[in-house]
């Protein structure tokens, strides 16, 4: 049987399928797997241990020795996505509060989903349309994997009075420390980085199933439409803004637009946040469902958005390959063509 291949045909299938399978079992037969021992520890109560180990694996992929244009591009995309997500989320928190819905969207889901990005999609687009430094920028984008930037934003919101339930120092350290441990190991030893990088794919379906075992199908009904809207906003706002910023800097804007996605590893963020601060617990289920929905919408919608942008540039007579040339050289070529015509 080709189970893995079949699941992977679904956008973010290795996250979405186990998550929804857990939701179905939890809603129809909640006691089926709650039988104690290894079974319950693995399939019901394993969320936090699995996610903690996942954060170590994610941290190992963060490189600290990248320089030059890769740094500029990576940090530009990272901060741009985080800023847009933070602005939309703070509006949501201001209007709906911590446990309300803003236009059907949970503010926590907005922040976690829009600030995150699917690295595989970025690498695919950068590999097809971009340059070597675009690909080299990826390690900086890995910083938005997991709950770290979400916790940073929520802490800032608390200090600014937009939300209650500010994390204390210990809460922040408990989430950041596994990432730091992974980053130290990965940067000290390339073999450790290689070893730990394999753990992310292995752990994702397990913690996704455990998260699903804590969610009811009622949450899917309540939060599904909001998740679609978050996915659309992520594609259009973060992808579109990155396209414009990259155009302004003279970089290939198609590569910038590829950040308009949400990765499946954003799905456990509400569970981590709720564990660190119980004030967010009431919205954990709906936020998780909305992020899962946004992941699928983004992975389906972004290729369509990229195709639209490429066709738009081609209609303007722009050679996509020439977008990777230095801005000064492109300017000289354009001036030379104008003189010839």
mmCIF file of C-alpha atoms in Angstrom:
data_model
loop_
_atom_site.group_PDB
_atom_site.id
_atom_site.type_symbol
_atom_site.label_atom_id
_atom_site.label_comp_id
_atom_site.label_asym_id
_atom_site.label_seq_id
_atom_site.Cartn_x
_atom_site.Cartn_y
_atom_site.Cartn_z
ATOM 1 C CA UNK A 1 0.000 0.000 0.000
ATOM 2 C CA UNK A 2 1.214 3.503 -0.847
ATOM 3 C CA UNK A 3 -0.033 5.165 2.340
ATOM 4 C CA UNK A 4 2.614 7.899 2.536
ATOM 5 C CA UNK A 5 2.386 8.792 -1.150
ATOM 6 C CA UNK A 6 -1.403 8.937 -0.971
ATOM 7 C CA UNK A 7 -1.352 11.216 2.076
ATOM 8 C CA UNK A 8 1.250 13.497 0.479
ATOM 9 C CA UNK A 9 -1.038 14.103 -2.505
ATOM 10 C CA UNK A 10 -3.142 16.202 -0.116
ATOM 11 C CA UNK A 11 -1.695 19.689 0.596
ATOM 12 C CA UNK A 12 0.159 19.454 3.934
ATOM 13 C CA UNK A 13 -1.234 15.940 4.145
ATOM 14 C CA UNK A 14 1.204 14.643 6.758
ATOM 15 C CA UNK A 15 -0.204 17.243 9.142
ATOM 16 C CA UNK A 16 -3.789 17.603 8.010
ATOM 17 C CA UNK A 17 -4.695 13.902 7.680
ATOM 18 C CA UNK A 18 -3.497 12.799 11.166
ATOM 19 C CA UNK A 19 -5.020 15.943 12.686
ATOM 20 C CA UNK A 20 -8.455 15.332 11.219
ATOM 21 C CA UNK A 21 -8.269 11.597 11.914
ATOM 22 C CA UNK A 22 -7.645 12.412 15.577
ATOM 23 C CA UNK A 23 -10.546 14.874 15.554
ATOM 24 C CA UNK A 24 -12.905 12.268 14.122
ATOM 25 C CA UNK A 25 -11.915 9.596 16.651
ATOM 26 C CA UNK A 26 -12.137 12.097 19.513
ATOM 27 C CA UNK A 27 -15.631 13.183 18.426
ATOM 28 C CA UNK A 28 -17.092 9.751 17.656
ATOM 29 C CA UNK A 29 -15.325 7.476 20.166
ATOM 30 C CA UNK A 30 -13.380 9.662 22.635
ATOM 31 C CA UNK A 31 -12.563 6.727 24.926
ATOM 32 C CA UNK A 32 -11.212 4.446 22.202
ATOM 33 C CA UNK A 33 -7.554 5.338 22.705
ATOM 34 C CA UNK A 34 -7.767 6.605 26.281
ATOM 35 C CA UNK A 35 -6.871 3.244 27.777
ATOM 36 C CA UNK A 36 -3.743 4.271 29.654
ATOM 37 C CA UNK A 37 -0.220 2.971 29.212
ATOM 38 C CA UNK A 38 1.853 3.472 26.105
ATOM 39 C CA UNK A 39 -1.184 3.786 23.828
ATOM 40 C CA UNK A 40 -2.617 6.839 25.578
ATOM 41 C CA UNK A 41 0.845 8.337 26.116
ATOM 42 C CA UNK A 42 1.669 8.015 22.411
ATOM 43 C CA UNK A 43 -1.653 8.845 20.747
ATOM 44 C CA UNK A 44 -3.401 11.169 23.219
ATOM 45 C CA UNK A 45 -1.005 12.772 25.703
ATOM 46 C CA UNK A 46 2.096 13.103 23.548
ATOM 47 C CA UNK A 47 1.454 16.619 22.270
ATOM 48 C CA UNK A 48 3.904 18.583 24.424
ATOM 49 C CA UNK A 49 6.800 16.063 24.410
ATOM 50 C CA UNK A 50 6.529 15.635 20.640
ATOM 51 C CA UNK A 51 6.377 19.381 20.050
ATOM 52 C CA UNK A 52 9.311 19.997 22.414
ATOM 53 C CA UNK A 53 11.441 17.555 20.443
ATOM 54 C CA UNK A 54 10.144 19.080 17.203
ATOM 55 C CA UNK A 55 11.375 22.503 18.372
ATOM 56 C CA UNK A 56 14.837 21.060 18.991
ATOM 57 C CA UNK A 57 14.859 19.697 15.433
ATOM 58 C CA UNK A 58 13.670 23.033 14.036
ATOM 59 C CA UNK A 59 16.327 24.925 15.978
ATOM 60 C CA UNK A 60 19.043 22.705 14.518
ATOM 61 C CA UNK A 61 18.213 24.010 11.047
ATOM 62 C CA UNK A 62 18.861 27.647 11.971
ATOM 63 C CA UNK A 63 22.305 28.650 10.729
ATOM 64 C CA UNK A 64 24.140 31.596 12.298
ATOM 65 C CA UNK A 65 26.919 31.949 9.731
ATOM 66 C CA UNK A 66 24.982 33.249 6.728
ATOM 67 C CA UNK A 67 26.205 36.558 5.298
ATOM 68 C CA UNK A 68 25.663 39.047 2.488
ATOM 69 C CA UNK A 69 22.529 39.354 0.404
ATOM 70 C CA UNK A 70 21.132 36.107 1.811
ATOM 71 C CA UNK A 71 20.932 37.822 5.210
ATOM 72 C CA UNK A 72 19.154 40.848 3.747
ATOM 73 C CA UNK A 73 16.633 38.781 1.828
ATOM 74 C CA UNK A 74 15.958 36.299 4.606
ATOM 75 C CA UNK A 75 15.494 38.904 7.333
ATOM 76 C CA UNK A 76 13.395 41.099 5.033
ATOM 77 C CA UNK A 77 10.902 38.312 4.410
ATOM 78 C CA UNK A 78 10.961 37.139 8.009
ATOM 79 C CA UNK A 79 10.280 40.577 9.509
ATOM 80 C CA UNK A 80 7.780 41.572 6.822
ATOM 81 C CA UNK A 81 5.585 38.523 7.406
ATOM 82 C CA UNK A 82 5.803 38.923 11.163
ATOM 83 C CA UNK A 83 4.926 42.633 11.008
ATOM 84 C CA UNK A 84 1.881 42.109 8.771
ATOM 85 C CA UNK A 85 0.648 39.228 10.930
ATOM 86 C CA UNK A 86 1.153 41.312 14.077
ATOM 87 C CA UNK A 87 -0.768 44.301 12.685
ATOM 88 C CA UNK A 88 -3.779 42.207 11.611
ATOM 89 C CA UNK A 89 -3.713 40.232 14.863
ATOM 90 C CA UNK A 90 -3.533 43.298 17.092
ATOM 91 C CA UNK A 91 -6.573 44.714 15.301
ATOM 92 C CA UNK A 92 -8.337 41.415 15.980
ATOM 93 C CA UNK A 93 -7.369 41.403 19.665
ATOM 94 C CA UNK A 94 -8.429 45.043 20.035
ATOM 95 C CA UNK A 95 -11.859 44.362 18.521
ATOM 96 C CA UNK A 96 -12.626 40.831 19.734
ATOM 97 C CA UNK A 97 -10.416 40.354 22.788
ATOM 98 C CA UNK A 98 -8.377 37.266 23.615
ATOM 99 C CA UNK A 99 -11.216 34.771 23.286
ATOM 100 C CA UNK A 100 -13.414 36.361 20.626
ATOM 101 C CA UNK A 101 -13.552 36.131 16.840
ATOM 102 C CA UNK A 102 -12.647 38.962 14.479
ATOM 103 C CA UNK A 103 -14.587 38.559 11.204
ATOM 104 C CA UNK A 104 -14.848 34.880 12.110
ATOM 105 C CA UNK A 105 -11.098 34.578 12.707
ATOM 106 C CA UNK A 106 -9.362 33.842 16.004
ATOM 107 C CA UNK A 107 -6.679 36.546 16.498
ATOM 108 C CA UNK A 108 -4.312 33.883 17.833
ATOM 109 C CA UNK A 109 -4.767 31.904 14.604
ATOM 110 C CA UNK A 110 -4.173 35.036 12.510
ATOM 111 C CA UNK A 111 -0.872 35.707 14.263
ATOM 112 C CA UNK A 112 0.399 32.123 14.185
ATOM 113 C CA UNK A 113 -0.665 31.380 10.601
ATOM 114 C CA UNK A 114 0.273 34.614 8.836
ATOM 115 C CA UNK A 115 3.712 34.900 10.446
ATOM 116 C CA UNK A 116 4.641 31.348 9.450
ATOM 117 C CA UNK A 117 5.661 30.117 5.986
ATOM 118 C CA UNK A 118 6.065 26.820 4.164
ATOM 119 C CA UNK A 119 9.793 26.434 3.564
ATOM 120 C CA UNK A 120 9.346 23.738 0.921
ATOM 121 C CA UNK A 121 7.227 26.081 -1.193
ATOM 122 C CA UNK A 122 9.746 28.905 -0.826
ATOM 123 C CA UNK A 123 12.628 26.636 -1.835
ATOM 124 C CA UNK A 124 10.696 25.303 -4.829
ATOM 125 C CA UNK A 125 9.911 28.807 -6.123
ATOM 126 C CA UNK A 126 13.392 30.140 -5.311
ATOM 127 C CA UNK A 127 14.945 27.184 -7.081
ATOM 128 C CA UNK A 128 12.878 27.779 -10.222
ATOM 129 C CA UNK A 129 12.892 31.587 -10.412
ATOM 130 C CA UNK A 130 15.581 32.838 -8.021
ATOM 131 C CA UNK A 131 19.345 32.901 -7.443
ATOM 132 C CA UNK A 132 21.665 31.068 -5.088
ATOM 133 C CA UNK A 133 21.346 33.762 -2.416
ATOM 134 C CA UNK A 134 17.557 33.360 -2.487
ATOM 135 C CA UNK A 135 17.964 29.713 -1.571
ATOM 136 C CA UNK A 136 20.620 30.602 1.001
ATOM 137 C CA UNK A 137 18.113 32.950 2.675
ATOM 138 C CA UNK A 138 15.958 29.999 3.713
ATOM 139 C CA UNK A 139 17.650 29.293 7.095
ATOM 140 C CA UNK A 140 16.527 32.718 8.328
ATOM 141 C CA UNK A 141 12.958 31.927 7.359
ATOM 142 C CA UNK A 142 13.155 28.804 9.503
ATOM 143 C CA UNK A 143 13.012 31.120 12.527
ATOM 144 C CA UNK A 144 9.274 31.533 11.928
ATOM 145 C CA UNK A 145 8.736 27.779 12.344
ATOM 146 C CA UNK A 146 6.957 27.057 15.586
ATOM 147 C CA UNK A 147 5.640 29.389 18.287
ATOM 148 C CA UNK A 148 8.647 31.636 18.970
ATOM 149 C CA UNK A 149 7.633 34.711 16.939
ATOM 150 C CA UNK A 150 4.019 34.297 18.020
ATOM 151 C CA UNK A 151 5.071 34.417 21.668
ATOM 152 C CA UNK A 152 7.260 37.455 21.016
ATOM 153 C CA UNK A 153 4.327 39.294 19.429
ATOM 154 C CA UNK A 154 1.902 38.291 22.199
ATOM 155 C CA UNK A 155 4.360 39.485 24.826
ATOM 156 C CA UNK A 156 4.661 42.843 23.053
ATOM 157 C CA UNK A 157 0.868 43.096 22.807
ATOM 158 C CA UNK A 158 0.643 42.468 26.548
ATOM 159 C CA UNK A 159 3.159 45.188 27.324
ATOM 160 C CA UNK A 160 1.249 47.583 25.064
ATOM 161 C CA UNK A 161 -2.056 46.757 26.749
ATOM 162 C CA UNK A 162 -3.743 45.079 23.787
ATOM 163 C CA UNK A 163 -4.195 41.747 25.586
ATOM 164 C CA UNK A 164 -4.073 40.327 29.082
ATOM 165 C CA UNK A 165 -2.247 37.212 30.193
ATOM 166 C CA UNK A 166 1.305 38.352 29.496
ATOM 167 C CA UNK A 167 3.826 35.517 29.580
ATOM 168 C CA UNK A 168 6.320 35.568 32.394
ATOM 169 C CA UNK A 169 10.012 35.068 31.824
ATOM 170 C CA UNK A 170 9.909 31.364 32.668
ATOM 171 C CA UNK A 171 7.119 30.762 30.134
ATOM 172 C CA UNK A 172 9.189 32.311 27.363
ATOM 173 C CA UNK A 173 12.334 30.407 28.320
ATOM 174 C CA UNK A 174 10.441 27.094 28.393
ATOM 175 C CA UNK A 175 9.534 27.517 24.727
ATOM 176 C CA UNK A 176 12.727 29.159 23.507
ATOM 177 C CA UNK A 177 15.177 26.785 25.244
ATOM 178 C CA UNK A 178 14.483 23.706 23.053
ATOM 179 C CA UNK A 179 15.019 25.868 19.948
ATOM 180 C CA UNK A 180 18.277 27.228 21.370
ATOM 181 C CA UNK A 181 19.491 23.729 22.252
ATOM 182 C CA UNK A 182 18.789 22.587 18.708
ATOM 183 C CA UNK A 183 20.489 25.652 17.207
ATOM 184 C CA UNK A 184 23.607 25.097 19.316
ATOM 185 C CA UNK A 185 23.833 21.429 18.379
ATOM 186 C CA UNK A 186 23.174 22.112 14.704
ATOM 187 C CA UNK A 187 25.765 24.864 14.444
ATOM 188 C CA UNK A 188 28.445 22.998 16.389
ATOM 189 C CA UNK A 189 28.119 19.786 14.396
ATOM 190 C CA UNK A 190 26.885 19.403 10.812
ATOM 191 C CA UNK A 191 26.174 15.711 11.475
ATOM 192 C CA UNK A 192 23.885 16.666 14.374
ATOM 193 C CA UNK A 193 22.079 19.116 12.100
ATOM 194 C CA UNK A 194 21.605 16.365 9.531
ATOM 195 C CA UNK A 195 20.359 13.937 12.176
ATOM 196 C CA UNK A 196 17.922 16.348 13.807
ATOM 197 C CA UNK A 197 16.615 17.677 10.493
ATOM 198 C CA UNK A 198 15.155 14.224 9.835
ATOM 199 C CA UNK A 199 13.171 14.426 13.069
ATOM 200 C CA UNK A 200 10.807 17.154 11.893
ATOM 201 C CA UNK A 201 9.164 14.967 9.254
ATOM 202 C CA UNK A 202 8.962 12.024 11.640
ATOM 203 C CA UNK A 203 7.381 13.917 14.532
ATOM 204 C CA UNK A 204 4.798 15.973 12.620
ATOM 205 C CA UNK A 205 2.149 13.250 12.061
ATOM 206 C CA UNK A 206 2.401 12.102 15.675
ATOM 207 C CA UNK A 207 1.866 15.460 17.356
ATOM 208 C CA UNK A 208 -0.758 16.355 14.727
ATOM 209 C CA UNK A 209 -2.772 13.269 15.692
ATOM 210 C CA UNK A 210 -2.405 14.059 19.404
ATOM 211 C CA UNK A 211 -3.612 17.624 18.817
ATOM 212 C CA UNK A 212 -6.580 16.238 16.901
ATOM 213 C CA UNK A 213 -7.437 14.042 19.885
ATOM 214 C CA UNK A 214 -8.047 17.228 21.846
ATOM 215 C CA UNK A 215 -10.355 18.856 19.295
ATOM 216 C CA UNK A 216 -14.009 18.197 18.474
ATOM 217 C CA UNK A 217 -15.663 18.355 15.064
ATOM 218 C CA UNK A 218 -17.829 21.182 16.429
ATOM 219 C CA UNK A 219 -14.729 23.374 16.426
ATOM 220 C CA UNK A 220 -14.251 22.585 12.736
ATOM 221 C CA UNK A 221 -17.764 23.845 11.998
ATOM 222 C CA UNK A 222 -17.270 26.967 14.126
ATOM 223 C CA UNK A 223 -13.844 27.890 12.779
ATOM 224 C CA UNK A 224 -13.603 26.534 9.236
ATOM 225 C CA UNK A 225 -14.722 29.634 7.325
ATOM 226 C CA UNK A 226 -12.408 31.838 9.386
ATOM 227 C CA UNK A 227 -9.518 29.545 8.447
ATOM 228 C CA UNK A 228 -10.283 29.991 4.751
ATOM 229 C CA UNK A 229 -10.182 33.767 5.193
ATOM 230 C CA UNK A 230 -6.866 33.570 7.073
ATOM 231 C CA UNK A 231 -5.431 31.478 4.241
ATOM 232 C CA UNK A 232 -6.555 33.991 1.623
ATOM 233 C CA UNK A 233 -5.188 36.926 3.627
ATOM 234 C CA UNK A 234 -1.872 35.132 4.030
ATOM 235 C CA UNK A 235 -1.513 34.603 0.287
ATOM 236 C CA UNK A 236 -2.649 38.076 -0.739
ATOM 237 C CA UNK A 237 -1.273 40.277 2.052
ATOM 238 C CA UNK A 238 2.013 38.610 2.972
ATOM 239 C CA UNK A 239 2.734 37.268 -0.522
ATOM 240 C CA UNK A 240 1.640 40.508 -2.211
ATOM 241 C CA UNK A 241 3.585 42.727 0.205
ATOM 242 C CA UNK A 242 6.731 40.652 -0.229
ATOM 243 C CA UNK A 243 6.298 40.942 -4.007
ATOM 244 C CA UNK A 244 6.168 44.754 -3.742
ATOM 245 C CA UNK A 245 9.083 45.008 -1.289
ATOM 246 C CA UNK A 246 11.250 42.745 -3.430
ATOM 247 C CA UNK A 247 10.402 44.842 -6.506
ATOM 248 C CA UNK A 248 11.366 48.000 -4.619
ATOM 249 C CA UNK A 249 14.750 46.525 -3.603
ATOM 250 C CA UNK A 250 15.387 45.346 -7.165
ATOM 251 C CA UNK A 251 15.183 41.655 -6.230
ATOM 252 C CA UNK A 252 13.142 39.009 -8.000
ATOM 253 C CA UNK A 253 9.585 39.700 -6.762
ATOM 254 C CA UNK A 254 8.332 36.219 -7.637
ATOM 255 C CA UNK A 255 10.638 34.791 -4.989
ATOM 256 C CA UNK A 256 9.288 37.269 -2.440
ATOM 257 C CA UNK A 257 5.689 36.329 -3.232
ATOM 258 C CA UNK A 258 6.470 32.695 -2.428
ATOM 259 C CA UNK A 259 6.300 33.542 1.287
ATOM 260 C CA UNK A 260 2.499 33.834 1.092
ATOM 261 C CA UNK A 261 1.893 30.453 2.720
ATOM 262 C CA UNK A 262 1.463 28.842 6.121
ATOM 263 C CA UNK A 263 3.413 25.696 6.984
ATOM 264 C CA UNK A 264 1.889 22.737 8.720
ATOM 265 C CA UNK A 265 4.281 23.228 11.623
ATOM 266 C CA UNK A 266 2.229 26.279 12.633
ATOM 267 C CA UNK A 267 -0.674 24.013 13.626
ATOM 268 C CA UNK A 268 0.663 23.106 17.103
ATOM 269 C CA UNK A 269 1.323 26.756 18.011
ATOM 270 C CA UNK A 270 -2.030 27.335 19.803
ATOM 271 C CA UNK A 271 -1.415 24.232 21.934
ATOM 272 C CA UNK A 272 2.018 25.535 22.926
ATOM 273 C CA UNK A 273 0.654 29.007 23.664
ATOM 274 C CA UNK A 274 -2.215 27.607 25.744
ATOM 275 C CA UNK A 275 0.218 25.434 27.709
ATOM 276 C CA UNK A 276 2.410 28.452 28.434
ATOM 277 C CA UNK A 277 -0.510 30.751 29.293
ATOM 278 C CA UNK A 278 -3.903 29.208 30.215
ATOM 279 C CA UNK A 279 -5.582 32.521 29.359
ATOM 280 C CA UNK A 280 -5.428 31.430 25.699
ATOM 281 C CA UNK A 281 -6.846 27.931 26.328
ATOM 282 C CA UNK A 282 -10.494 28.732 25.402
ATOM 283 C CA UNK A 283 -9.491 29.521 21.801
ATOM 284 C CA UNK A 284 -7.009 26.677 21.356
ATOM 285 C CA UNK A 285 -9.353 24.334 19.482
ATOM 286 C CA UNK A 286 -10.767 26.877 17.030
ATOM 287 C CA UNK A 287 -7.369 28.488 16.446
ATOM 288 C CA UNK A 288 -5.829 25.097 15.663
ATOM 289 C CA UNK A 289 -8.593 24.224 13.184
ATOM 290 C CA UNK A 290 -8.335 27.624 11.501
ATOM 291 C CA UNK A 291 -4.573 27.318 11.084
ATOM 292 C CA UNK A 292 -4.960 23.830 9.604
ATOM 293 C CA UNK A 293 -7.508 25.204 7.144
ATOM 294 C CA UNK A 294 -5.260 28.163 6.307
ATOM 295 C CA UNK A 295 -2.386 25.769 5.560
ATOM 296 C CA UNK A 296 -4.450 23.973 2.912
ATOM 297 C CA UNK A 297 -5.848 27.199 1.432
ATOM 298 C CA UNK A 298 -2.366 28.719 1.192
ATOM 299 C CA UNK A 299 -0.754 25.688 -0.419
ATOM 300 C CA UNK A 300 -3.528 25.580 -3.016
ATOM 301 C CA UNK A 301 -3.861 29.337 -3.500
ATOM 302 C CA UNK A 302 -0.222 30.408 -3.650
ATOM 303 C CA UNK A 303 0.663 28.511 -6.864
ATOM 304 C CA UNK A 304 -2.314 30.208 -8.513
ATOM 305 C CA UNK A 305 -1.124 33.575 -7.191
ATOM 306 C CA UNK A 306 2.446 32.937 -8.422
ATOM 307 C CA UNK A 307 1.136 31.945 -11.852
ATOM 308 C CA UNK A 308 -0.919 35.149 -12.012
ATOM 309 C CA UNK A 309 2.107 37.292 -11.115
ATOM 310 C CA UNK A 310 4.388 35.551 -13.621
ATOM 311 C CA UNK A 311 1.838 35.972 -16.422
ATOM 312 C CA UNK A 312 1.385 39.615 -15.434
ATOM 313 C CA UNK A 313 5.124 40.278 -15.734
ATOM 314 C CA UNK A 314 5.320 38.412 -19.040
ATOM 315 C CA UNK A 315 2.481 40.522 -20.455
ATOM 316 C CA UNK A 316 4.566 43.576 -19.566
ATOM 317 C CA UNK A 317 7.453 42.140 -21.558
ATOM 318 C CA UNK A 318 9.564 41.321 -18.499
ATOM 319 C CA UNK A 319 12.037 38.466 -18.824
ATOM 320 C CA UNK A 320 11.735 36.549 -15.542
ATOM 321 C CA UNK A 321 15.340 35.338 -15.760
ATOM 322 C CA UNK A 322 16.644 38.898 -16.058
ATOM 323 C CA UNK A 323 15.039 39.749 -12.719
ATOM 324 C CA UNK A 324 17.905 37.862 -11.099
ATOM 325 C CA UNK A 325 20.499 40.235 -12.562
ATOM 326 C CA UNK A 326 21.808 43.073 -10.370
ATOM 327 C CA UNK A 327 19.558 46.119 -10.523
ATOM 328 C CA UNK A 328 22.325 48.282 -12.040
ATOM 329 C CA UNK A 329 22.876 45.814 -14.883
ATOM 330 C CA UNK A 330 19.142 45.576 -15.579
ATOM 331 C CA UNK A 331 18.944 49.361 -15.746
ATOM 332 C CA UNK A 332 21.787 49.474 -18.307
ATOM 333 C CA UNK A 333 20.093 46.814 -20.430
ATOM 334 C CA UNK A 334 16.768 48.639 -20.324
ATOM 335 C CA UNK A 335 18.469 51.903 -21.330
ATOM 336 C CA UNK A 336 20.258 50.123 -24.175
ATOM 337 C CA UNK A 337 16.985 48.664 -25.451
ATOM 338 C CA UNK A 338 15.299 52.072 -25.319
ATOM 339 C CA UNK A 339 18.125 53.572 -27.384
ATOM 340 C CA UNK A 340 17.807 50.829 -29.993
ATOM 341 C CA UNK A 341 14.084 51.392 -30.334
#
